[in-house]
Amino acid sequence: KQGTHLYHILNKLHPGIVTHCHDPFIENKLGLIQNENIINYVDAVIIASPHNQHAKQTIQAIQANKHVFVEKPIAFNIEDLNQISNALEKNNVIVRQNLKYRYLFHKTPCIGKIRYVSLNYTRKRGVPLTPFFTQKEYAHKGVIADLGPHLIDMAFYLSGWPKLKSINQIDVKLAKNTPSPIGTDSGWINWNEELDKEIHRDMDVEDRCFINLECENCLMSFDIGWISHQKQDDIFYLKIVGEEGTLYAHKMQIIKSD
């Protein structure tokens, strides 16, 4: 789905720039050349495959001397990241990860040295309708792999990349205990009881995650969820506390001391 979305954006900006695709899971409906050896015919690649393929395919593209735009997360462990780094040292290409949330702000307003960041993004009922997000075989993790990279990157980007010291994390699966009333709106689909059973039958990843990060001179707290006991369909809230002011993101309001 995301790959198709990116195709339409790029084709609108630069018609004809996307020429080839390879998707072993769905029918090619974009009118592109379907070729599993795509890497031999292009200058750059967009990787929007299941999470467990990102690192491997990124390394293959770099080694083929192709520029890469890869969906998050680019990797799940230090070993894969080191392999990507080593490949980049040997090939003069550009690799970028799709972490777009950081650009909601051009820069953090002048609120002084950052001391605390609180970032929450929860959906009432918003589990993606695909096993590529909900099964460990493809996704490795659940909501932390889907929404987590955006929010954690955003927090570090806006607070000046403080040095990380420690991590505390709790993963929860609410799906088996959470009703999905007919007509409840999700960020991805309209839920009903039968669809709820179908999705959650094979779901073996977390759908809610709580994270506390201790950084050098700064604390960060995250509440991330596909499922939440809340009235609104989606809740997004960002609070950054600095020594000279506080930024609130859901109202885009800045309060500074005199």
PDB file of C-alpha atoms in Angstrom:
ATOM      1  CA  LYS A   1       0.000   0.000   0.000  1.00  0.00           C
ATOM      2  CA  GLN A   2       2.722   2.478   0.934  1.00  0.00           C
ATOM      3  CA  GLY A   3       4.702   1.628  -2.181  1.00  0.00           C
ATOM      4  CA  THR A   4       1.670   2.377  -4.351  1.00  0.00           C
ATOM      5  CA  HIS A   5       1.146   5.638  -2.470  1.00  0.00           C
ATOM      6  CA  LEU A   6       4.756   6.709  -3.066  1.00  0.00           C
ATOM      7  CA  TYR A   7       4.483   5.766  -6.738  1.00  0.00           C
ATOM      8  CA  HIS A   8       1.500   8.073  -7.273  1.00  0.00           C
ATOM      9  CA  ILE A   9       3.283  10.966  -5.513  1.00  0.00           C
ATOM     10  CA  LEU A  10       6.468  10.574  -7.557  1.00  0.00           C
ATOM     11  CA  ASN A  11       4.607  10.067 -10.836  1.00  0.00           C
ATOM     12  CA  LYS A  12       2.633  13.250 -10.225  1.00  0.00           C
ATOM     13  CA  LEU A  13       5.791  15.257  -9.527  1.00  0.00           C
ATOM     14  CA  HIS A  14       7.917  13.628 -12.243  1.00  0.00           C
ATOM     15  CA  PRO A  15       5.785  11.657 -14.748  1.00  0.00           C
ATOM     16  CA  GLY A  16       7.491   8.500 -15.943  1.00  0.00           C
ATOM     17  CA  ILE A  17      10.295   8.575 -13.382  1.00  0.00           C
ATOM     18  CA  VAL A  18       9.137   5.265 -11.841  1.00  0.00           C
ATOM     19  CA  THR A  19       9.614   2.541 -14.444  1.00  0.00           C
ATOM     20  CA  HIS A  20       9.832  -0.873 -12.740  1.00  0.00           C
ATOM     21  CA  CYS A  21       8.341  -2.687  -9.766  1.00  0.00           C
ATOM     22  CA  HIS A  22       8.528  -6.041  -8.063  1.00  0.00           C
ATOM     23  CA  ASP A  23       5.810  -7.230  -5.689  1.00  0.00           C
ATOM     24  CA  PRO A  24       5.502 -10.987  -5.190  1.00  0.00           C
ATOM     25  CA  PHE A  25       2.371 -10.635  -3.042  1.00  0.00           C
ATOM     26  CA  ILE A  26      -0.121  -8.658  -5.128  1.00  0.00           C
ATOM     27  CA  GLU A  27      -1.055  -8.117  -8.751  1.00  0.00           C
ATOM     28  CA  ASN A  28       0.772  -5.267 -10.451  1.00  0.00           C
ATOM     29  CA  LYS A  29      -1.898  -2.646 -11.147  1.00  0.00           C
ATOM     30  CA  LEU A  30       0.413   0.311 -11.780  1.00  0.00           C
ATOM     31  CA  GLY A  31       1.201  -0.448 -15.414  1.00  0.00           C
ATOM     32  CA  LEU A  32       4.919  -0.739 -14.641  1.00  0.00           C
ATOM     33  CA  ILE A  33       7.391  -3.335 -15.836  1.00  0.00           C
ATOM     34  CA  GLN A  34       7.185  -6.228 -13.349  1.00  0.00           C
ATOM     35  CA  ASN A  35      10.657  -7.676 -12.921  1.00  0.00           C
ATOM     36  CA  GLU A  36      12.213  -9.453  -9.948  1.00  0.00           C
ATOM     37  CA  ASN A  37      15.646  -8.367 -11.221  1.00  0.00           C
ATOM     38  CA  ILE A  38      14.526  -4.751 -11.000  1.00  0.00           C
ATOM     39  CA  ILE A  39      17.842  -3.640  -9.534  1.00  0.00           C
ATOM     40  CA  ASN A  40      19.604  -4.170 -12.871  1.00  0.00           C
ATOM     41  CA  TYR A  41      17.446  -1.637 -14.712  1.00  0.00           C
ATOM     42  CA  VAL A  42      17.133   1.390 -12.409  1.00  0.00           C
ATOM     43  CA  ASP A  43      19.165   4.194 -10.823  1.00  0.00           C
ATOM     44  CA  ALA A  44      17.407   4.168  -7.447  1.00  0.00           C
ATOM     45  CA  VAL A  45      14.941   1.998  -5.557  1.00  0.00           C
ATOM     46  CA  ILE A  46      12.055   2.507  -3.155  1.00  0.00           C
ATOM     47  CA  ILE A  47      11.792  -0.302  -0.617  1.00  0.00           C
ATOM     48  CA  ALA A  48       8.268  -0.648   0.797  1.00  0.00           C
ATOM     49  CA  SER A  49       8.304  -4.373   1.495  1.00  0.00           C
ATOM     50  CA  PRO A  50       7.489  -6.247   4.736  1.00  0.00           C
ATOM     51  CA  HIS A  51       9.588  -5.056   7.676  1.00  0.00           C
ATOM     52  CA  ASN A  52      11.707  -8.192   7.838  1.00  0.00           C
ATOM     53  CA  GLN A  53      12.994  -7.534   4.291  1.00  0.00           C
ATOM     54  CA  HIS A  54      14.113  -3.907   4.695  1.00  0.00           C
ATOM     55  CA  ALA A  55      17.698  -4.412   5.878  1.00  0.00           C
ATOM     56  CA  LYS A  56      18.475  -7.235   3.434  1.00  0.00           C
ATOM     57  CA  GLN A  57      17.064  -5.380   0.424  1.00  0.00           C
ATOM     58  CA  THR A  58      18.733  -2.104   1.433  1.00  0.00           C
ATOM     59  CA  ILE A  59      22.126  -3.819   1.571  1.00  0.00           C
ATOM     60  CA  GLN A  60      21.525  -5.492  -1.811  1.00  0.00           C
ATOM     61  CA  ALA A  61      20.615  -2.153  -3.394  1.00  0.00           C
ATOM     62  CA  ILE A  62      23.654  -0.375  -1.929  1.00  0.00           C
ATOM     63  CA  GLN A  63      25.964  -3.153  -3.123  1.00  0.00           C
ATOM     64  CA  ALA A  64      24.453  -2.730  -6.595  1.00  0.00           C
ATOM     65  CA  ASN A  65      25.359   0.973  -6.362  1.00  0.00           C
ATOM     66  CA  LYS A  66      21.739   2.192  -6.271  1.00  0.00           C
ATOM     67  CA  HIS A  67      20.324   5.071  -4.239  1.00  0.00           C
ATOM     68  CA  VAL A  68      17.730   3.893  -1.690  1.00  0.00           C
ATOM     69  CA  PHE A  69      14.564   5.301  -0.134  1.00  0.00           C
ATOM     70  CA  VAL A  70      13.411   2.731   2.415  1.00  0.00           C
ATOM     71  CA  GLU A  71      10.329   2.564   4.595  1.00  0.00           C
ATOM     72  CA  LYS A  72      10.817   2.447   8.355  1.00  0.00           C
ATOM     73  CA  PRO A  73      12.197   0.576  10.158  1.00  0.00           C
ATOM     74  CA  ILE A  74      15.381   0.206   8.138  1.00  0.00           C
ATOM     75  CA  ALA A  75      16.619  -2.529  10.506  1.00  0.00           C
ATOM     76  CA  PHE A  76      15.844  -4.246  13.818  1.00  0.00           C
ATOM     77  CA  ASN A  77      19.335  -4.815  15.202  1.00  0.00           C
ATOM     78  CA  ILE A  78      22.833  -3.343  15.392  1.00  0.00           C
ATOM     79  CA  GLU A  79      24.306  -6.105  13.206  1.00  0.00           C
ATOM     80  CA  ASP A  80      22.115  -5.167  10.234  1.00  0.00           C
ATOM     81  CA  LEU A  81      22.790  -1.461  10.757  1.00  0.00           C
ATOM     82  CA  ASN A  82      26.545  -2.134  10.775  1.00  0.00           C
ATOM     83  CA  GLN A  83      26.224  -4.083   7.512  1.00  0.00           C
ATOM     84  CA  ILE A  84      24.344  -1.164   5.942  1.00  0.00           C
ATOM     85  CA  SER A  85      27.006   1.259   7.202  1.00  0.00           C
ATOM     86  CA  ASN A  86      29.827  -0.931   5.862  1.00  0.00           C
ATOM     87  CA  ALA A  87      28.115  -1.198   2.469  1.00  0.00           C
ATOM     88  CA  LEU A  88      27.739   2.583   2.313  1.00  0.00           C
ATOM     89  CA  GLU A  89      31.453   3.066   2.966  1.00  0.00           C
ATOM     90  CA  LYS A  90      32.203   1.060  -0.182  1.00  0.00           C
ATOM     91  CA  ASN A  91      29.564   2.609  -2.468  1.00  0.00           C
ATOM     92  CA  ASN A  92      28.907   6.253  -3.257  1.00  0.00           C
ATOM     93  CA  VAL A  93      25.110   6.224  -2.899  1.00  0.00           C
ATOM     94  CA  ILE A  94      22.472   7.936  -0.780  1.00  0.00           C
ATOM     95  CA  VAL A  95      20.181   6.046   1.617  1.00  0.00           C
ATOM     96  CA  ARG A  96      17.200   7.737   3.241  1.00  0.00           C
ATOM     97  CA  GLN A  97      14.581   6.289   5.580  1.00  0.00           C
ATOM     98  CA  ASN A  98      10.976   7.488   5.395  1.00  0.00           C
ATOM     99  CA  LEU A  99      10.728   9.356   8.706  1.00  0.00           C
ATOM    100  CA  LYS A 100       8.384  12.151   7.697  1.00  0.00           C
ATOM    101  CA  TYR A 101       6.908  13.114  11.079  1.00  0.00           C
ATOM    102  CA  ARG A 102      10.009  15.108  12.003  1.00  0.00           C
ATOM    103  CA  TYR A 103       9.104  17.585   9.253  1.00  0.00           C
ATOM    104  CA  LEU A 104       5.849  18.588  10.934  1.00  0.00           C
ATOM    105  CA  PHE A 105       8.108  21.261  12.419  1.00  0.00           C
ATOM    106  CA  HIS A 106      10.876  23.039  10.526  1.00  0.00           C
ATOM    107  CA  LYS A 107      12.735  23.357  13.810  1.00  0.00           C
ATOM    108  CA  THR A 108      12.006  23.457  17.514  1.00  0.00           C
ATOM    109  CA  PRO A 109      11.119  26.995  18.674  1.00  0.00           C
ATOM    110  CA  CYS A 110      13.583  28.677  21.001  1.00  0.00           C
ATOM    111  CA  ILE A 111      12.493  27.166  24.321  1.00  0.00           C
ATOM    112  CA  GLY A 112      15.959  26.641  25.736  1.00  0.00           C
ATOM    113  CA  LYS A 113      17.681  23.403  26.680  1.00  0.00           C
ATOM    114  CA  ILE A 114      15.265  20.471  26.343  1.00  0.00           C
ATOM    115  CA  ARG A 115      14.588  18.606  29.597  1.00  0.00           C
ATOM    116  CA  TYR A 116      11.484  16.501  28.919  1.00  0.00           C
ATOM    117  CA  VAL A 117       9.585  15.117  25.911  1.00  0.00           C
ATOM    118  CA  SER A 118       6.174  13.420  26.058  1.00  0.00           C
ATOM    119  CA  LEU A 119       4.791  12.022  22.811  1.00  0.00           C
ATOM    120  CA  ASN A 120       1.552  10.040  22.513  1.00  0.00           C
ATOM    121  CA  TYR A 121      -0.116   8.660  19.409  1.00  0.00           C
ATOM    122  CA  THR A 122      -2.975   6.233  20.017  1.00  0.00           C
ATOM    123  CA  ARG A 123      -5.842   4.994  17.859  1.00  0.00           C
ATOM    124  CA  LYS A 124      -9.201   3.849  19.159  1.00  0.00           C
ATOM    125  CA  ARG A 125      -9.274   0.878  16.769  1.00  0.00           C
ATOM    126  CA  GLY A 126      -6.530   1.144  14.173  1.00  0.00           C
ATOM    127  CA  VAL A 127      -4.839  -2.190  13.555  1.00  0.00           C
ATOM    128  CA  PRO A 128      -3.505  -2.412   9.963  1.00  0.00           C
ATOM    129  CA  LEU A 129      -5.452  -4.864   7.807  1.00  0.00           C
ATOM    130  CA  THR A 130      -2.497  -6.996   6.734  1.00  0.00           C
ATOM    131  CA  PRO A 131      -0.321  -9.753   8.237  1.00  0.00           C
ATOM    132  CA  PHE A 132       2.739  -7.749   7.169  1.00  0.00           C
ATOM    133  CA  PHE A 133       2.045  -5.580  10.236  1.00  0.00           C
ATOM    134  CA  THR A 134       0.357  -8.031  12.602  1.00  0.00           C
ATOM    135  CA  GLN A 135       2.436 -11.217  12.351  1.00  0.00           C
ATOM    136  CA  LYS A 136       5.995 -11.607  13.636  1.00  0.00           C
ATOM    137  CA  GLU A 137       6.921 -13.679  10.602  1.00  0.00           C
ATOM    138  CA  TYR A 138       6.766 -10.537   8.468  1.00  0.00           C
ATOM    139  CA  ALA A 139       6.753  -7.580  10.863  1.00  0.00           C
ATOM    140  CA  HIS A 140       9.014  -8.769  13.714  1.00  0.00           C
ATOM    141  CA  LYS A 141       7.209  -6.300  16.011  1.00  0.00           C
ATOM    142  CA  GLY A 142       3.794  -4.611  16.010  1.00  0.00           C
ATOM    143  CA  VAL A 143       2.910  -1.002  16.730  1.00  0.00           C
ATOM    144  CA  ILE A 144       6.458  -0.177  17.842  1.00  0.00           C
ATOM    145  CA  ALA A 145       7.714  -1.096  14.339  1.00  0.00           C
ATOM    146  CA  ASP A 146       4.835   0.719  12.623  1.00  0.00           C
ATOM    147  CA  LEU A 147       4.441   4.024  14.488  1.00  0.00           C
ATOM    148  CA  GLY A 148       7.394   3.880  16.886  1.00  0.00           C
ATOM    149  CA  PRO A 149      10.177   4.889  14.452  1.00  0.00           C
ATOM    150  CA  HIS A 150       8.269   8.029  13.411  1.00  0.00           C
ATOM    151  CA  LEU A 151       7.637   9.196  16.968  1.00  0.00           C
ATOM    152  CA  ILE A 152      11.035   8.342  18.454  1.00  0.00           C
ATOM    153  CA  ASP A 153      12.834   9.969  15.513  1.00  0.00           C
ATOM    154  CA  MET A 154      10.635  13.048  15.858  1.00  0.00           C
ATOM    155  CA  ALA A 155      11.421  13.371  19.579  1.00  0.00           C
ATOM    156  CA  PHE A 156      15.175  13.093  19.077  1.00  0.00           C
ATOM    157  CA  TYR A 157      15.145  15.384  16.031  1.00  0.00           C
ATOM    158  CA  LEU A 158      13.249  18.149  17.842  1.00  0.00           C
ATOM    159  CA  SER A 159      15.321  17.889  21.019  1.00  0.00           C
ATOM    160  CA  GLY A 160      18.733  18.007  19.371  1.00  0.00           C
ATOM    161  CA  TRP A 161      19.685  14.296  19.436  1.00  0.00           C
ATOM    162  CA  PRO A 162      20.575  13.875  23.132  1.00  0.00           C
ATOM    163  CA  LYS A 163      22.748  10.884  24.055  1.00  0.00           C
ATOM    164  CA  LEU A 164      20.663   7.836  25.034  1.00  0.00           C
ATOM    165  CA  LYS A 165      21.504   6.263  28.408  1.00  0.00           C
ATOM    166  CA  SER A 166      18.779   3.701  29.171  1.00  0.00           C
ATOM    167  CA  ILE A 167      15.469   2.252  27.900  1.00  0.00           C
ATOM    168  CA  ASN A 168      12.404   0.919  29.716  1.00  0.00           C
ATOM    169  CA  GLN A 169       9.638  -0.575  27.581  1.00  0.00           C
ATOM    170  CA  ILE A 170       6.377  -2.428  28.174  1.00  0.00           C
ATOM    171  CA  ASP A 171       4.557  -4.148  25.275  1.00  0.00           C
ATOM    172  CA  VAL A 172       0.853  -4.989  25.612  1.00  0.00           C
ATOM    173  CA  LYS A 173      -1.647  -6.844  23.429  1.00  0.00           C
ATOM    174  CA  LEU A 174      -5.165  -5.515  24.014  1.00  0.00           C
ATOM    175  CA  ALA A 175      -6.828  -6.977  20.911  1.00  0.00           C
ATOM    176  CA  LYS A 176      -8.020 -10.230  22.506  1.00  0.00           C
ATOM    177  CA  ASN A 177      -9.748  -8.318  25.314  1.00  0.00           C
ATOM    178  CA  THR A 178     -11.004  -5.311  23.396  1.00  0.00           C
ATOM    179  CA  PRO A 179     -14.444  -5.209  21.733  1.00  0.00           C
ATOM    180  CA  SER A 180     -14.740  -3.646  18.298  1.00  0.00           C
ATOM    181  CA  PRO A 181     -18.292  -2.321  17.982  1.00  0.00           C
ATOM    182  CA  ILE A 182     -19.886  -2.186  14.547  1.00  0.00           C
ATOM    183  CA  GLY A 183     -19.306   1.164  12.868  1.00  0.00           C
ATOM    184  CA  THR A 184     -16.260   2.084  14.947  1.00  0.00           C
ATOM    185  CA  ASP A 185     -13.969   4.051  12.683  1.00  0.00           C
ATOM    186  CA  SER A 186     -10.320   3.053  12.427  1.00  0.00           C
ATOM    187  CA  GLY A 187      -7.413   4.810  10.831  1.00  0.00           C
ATOM    188  CA  TRP A 188      -7.315   1.994   8.257  1.00  0.00           C
ATOM    189  CA  ILE A 189     -10.662   0.182   8.136  1.00  0.00           C
ATOM    190  CA  ASN A 190     -14.229   0.103   9.441  1.00  0.00           C
ATOM    191  CA  TRP A 191     -14.405  -2.592  12.064  1.00  0.00           C
ATOM    192  CA  ASN A 192     -17.057  -5.165  12.826  1.00  0.00           C
ATOM    193  CA  GLU A 193     -17.060  -8.279  15.009  1.00  0.00           C
ATOM    194  CA  GLU A 194     -16.333 -10.769  12.199  1.00  0.00           C
ATOM    195  CA  LEU A 195     -13.440  -8.716  10.859  1.00  0.00           C
ATOM    196  CA  ASP A 196     -12.152  -8.321  14.404  1.00  0.00           C
ATOM    197  CA  LYS A 197     -11.965 -12.102  14.791  1.00  0.00           C
ATOM    198  CA  GLU A 198     -10.289 -12.517  11.398  1.00  0.00           C
ATOM    199  CA  ILE A 199      -7.570  -9.950  12.105  1.00  0.00           C
ATOM    200  CA  HIS A 200      -6.827 -10.980  15.668  1.00  0.00           C
ATOM    201  CA  ARG A 201      -6.929 -14.732  15.039  1.00  0.00           C
ATOM    202  CA  ASP A 202      -3.326 -14.789  13.827  1.00  0.00           C
ATOM    203  CA  MET A 203      -2.096 -11.542  15.372  1.00  0.00           C
ATOM    204  CA  ASP A 204       0.976 -12.273  17.507  1.00  0.00           C
ATOM    205  CA  VAL A 205       2.506  -8.809  17.996  1.00  0.00           C
ATOM    206  CA  GLU A 206       1.899  -6.009  20.479  1.00  0.00           C
ATOM    207  CA  ASP A 207      -0.746  -3.357  19.710  1.00  0.00           C
ATOM    208  CA  ARG A 208       0.173  -0.951  22.537  1.00  0.00           C
ATOM    209  CA  CYS A 209       3.600   0.113  23.746  1.00  0.00           C
ATOM    210  CA  PHE A 210       4.863   2.298  26.588  1.00  0.00           C
ATOM    211  CA  ILE A 211       8.471   3.527  26.477  1.00  0.00           C
ATOM    212  CA  ASN A 212      10.613   5.652  28.791  1.00  0.00           C
ATOM    213  CA  LEU A 213      14.011   6.804  27.531  1.00  0.00           C
ATOM    214  CA  GLU A 214      16.608   8.314  29.825  1.00  0.00           C
ATOM    215  CA  CYS A 215      18.895  10.585  27.853  1.00  0.00           C
ATOM    216  CA  GLU A 216      21.723  12.849  28.924  1.00  0.00           C
ATOM    217  CA  ASN A 217      19.978  15.760  30.739  1.00  0.00           C
ATOM    218  CA  CYS A 218      16.607  14.780  29.217  1.00  0.00           C
ATOM    219  CA  LEU A 219      13.763  12.297  29.751  1.00  0.00           C
ATOM    220  CA  MET A 220      11.404  11.024  27.038  1.00  0.00           C
ATOM    221  CA  SER A 221       8.075   9.224  27.413  1.00  0.00           C
ATOM    222  CA  PHE A 222       6.013   7.545  24.663  1.00  0.00           C
ATOM    223  CA  ASP A 223       2.535   5.991  24.573  1.00  0.00           C
ATOM    224  CA  ILE A 224       1.948   4.343  21.179  1.00  0.00           C
ATOM    225  CA  GLY A 225      -1.096   2.256  20.291  1.00  0.00           C
ATOM    226  CA  TRP A 226      -3.215   0.749  17.539  1.00  0.00           C
ATOM    227  CA  ILE A 227      -5.885   0.086  20.161  1.00  0.00           C
ATOM    228  CA  SER A 228      -6.871   2.281  23.088  1.00  0.00           C
ATOM    229  CA  HIS A 229      -9.823   2.831  25.418  1.00  0.00           C
ATOM    230  CA  GLN A 230     -10.616   6.375  24.276  1.00  0.00           C
ATOM    231  CA  LYS A 231     -13.517   8.331  22.789  1.00  0.00           C
ATOM    232  CA  GLN A 232     -11.668   9.874  19.857  1.00  0.00           C
ATOM    233  CA  ASP A 233     -10.557   7.746  16.906  1.00  0.00           C
ATOM    234  CA  ASP A 234      -7.009   9.157  16.911  1.00  0.00           C
ATOM    235  CA  ILE A 235      -5.179  11.100  19.616  1.00  0.00           C
ATOM    236  CA  PHE A 236      -1.845  12.787  18.904  1.00  0.00           C
ATOM    237  CA  TYR A 237      -0.120  14.801  21.606  1.00  0.00           C
ATOM    238  CA  LEU A 238       3.406  16.211  21.850  1.00  0.00           C
ATOM    239  CA  LYS A 239       4.845  18.171  24.762  1.00  0.00           C
ATOM    240  CA  ILE A 240       8.441  19.398  24.892  1.00  0.00           C
ATOM    241  CA  VAL A 241       9.600  21.140  28.069  1.00  0.00           C
ATOM    242  CA  GLY A 242      12.615  23.419  27.809  1.00  0.00           C
ATOM    243  CA  GLU A 243      14.318  25.625  30.356  1.00  0.00           C
ATOM    244  CA  GLU A 244      12.792  28.750  28.750  1.00  0.00           C
ATOM    245  CA  GLY A 245       9.423  27.534  27.527  1.00  0.00           C
ATOM    246  CA  THR A 246       7.145  24.647  26.565  1.00  0.00           C
ATOM    247  CA  LEU A 247       5.913  23.449  23.170  1.00  0.00           C
ATOM    248  CA  TYR A 248       2.482  21.800  22.845  1.00  0.00           C
ATOM    249  CA  ALA A 249       2.008  20.131  19.469  1.00  0.00           C
ATOM    250  CA  HIS A 250      -1.643  19.103  19.342  1.00  0.00           C
ATOM    251  CA  LYS A 251      -2.665  22.758  19.612  1.00  0.00           C
ATOM    252  CA  MET A 252       0.494  24.102  17.968  1.00  0.00           C
ATOM    253  CA  GLN A 253       0.733  26.443  20.929  1.00  0.00           C
ATOM    254  CA  ILE A 254       3.972  27.810  22.390  1.00  0.00           C
ATOM    255  CA  ILE A 255       4.118  29.323  25.872  1.00  0.00           C
ATOM    256  CA  LYS A 256       7.298  31.208  26.774  1.00  0.00           C
ATOM    257  CA  SER A 257       8.327  32.797  30.019  1.00  0.00           C
ATOM    258  CA  ASP A 258       8.710  36.578  30.059  1.00  0.00           C
TER     259      ASP A 258
END
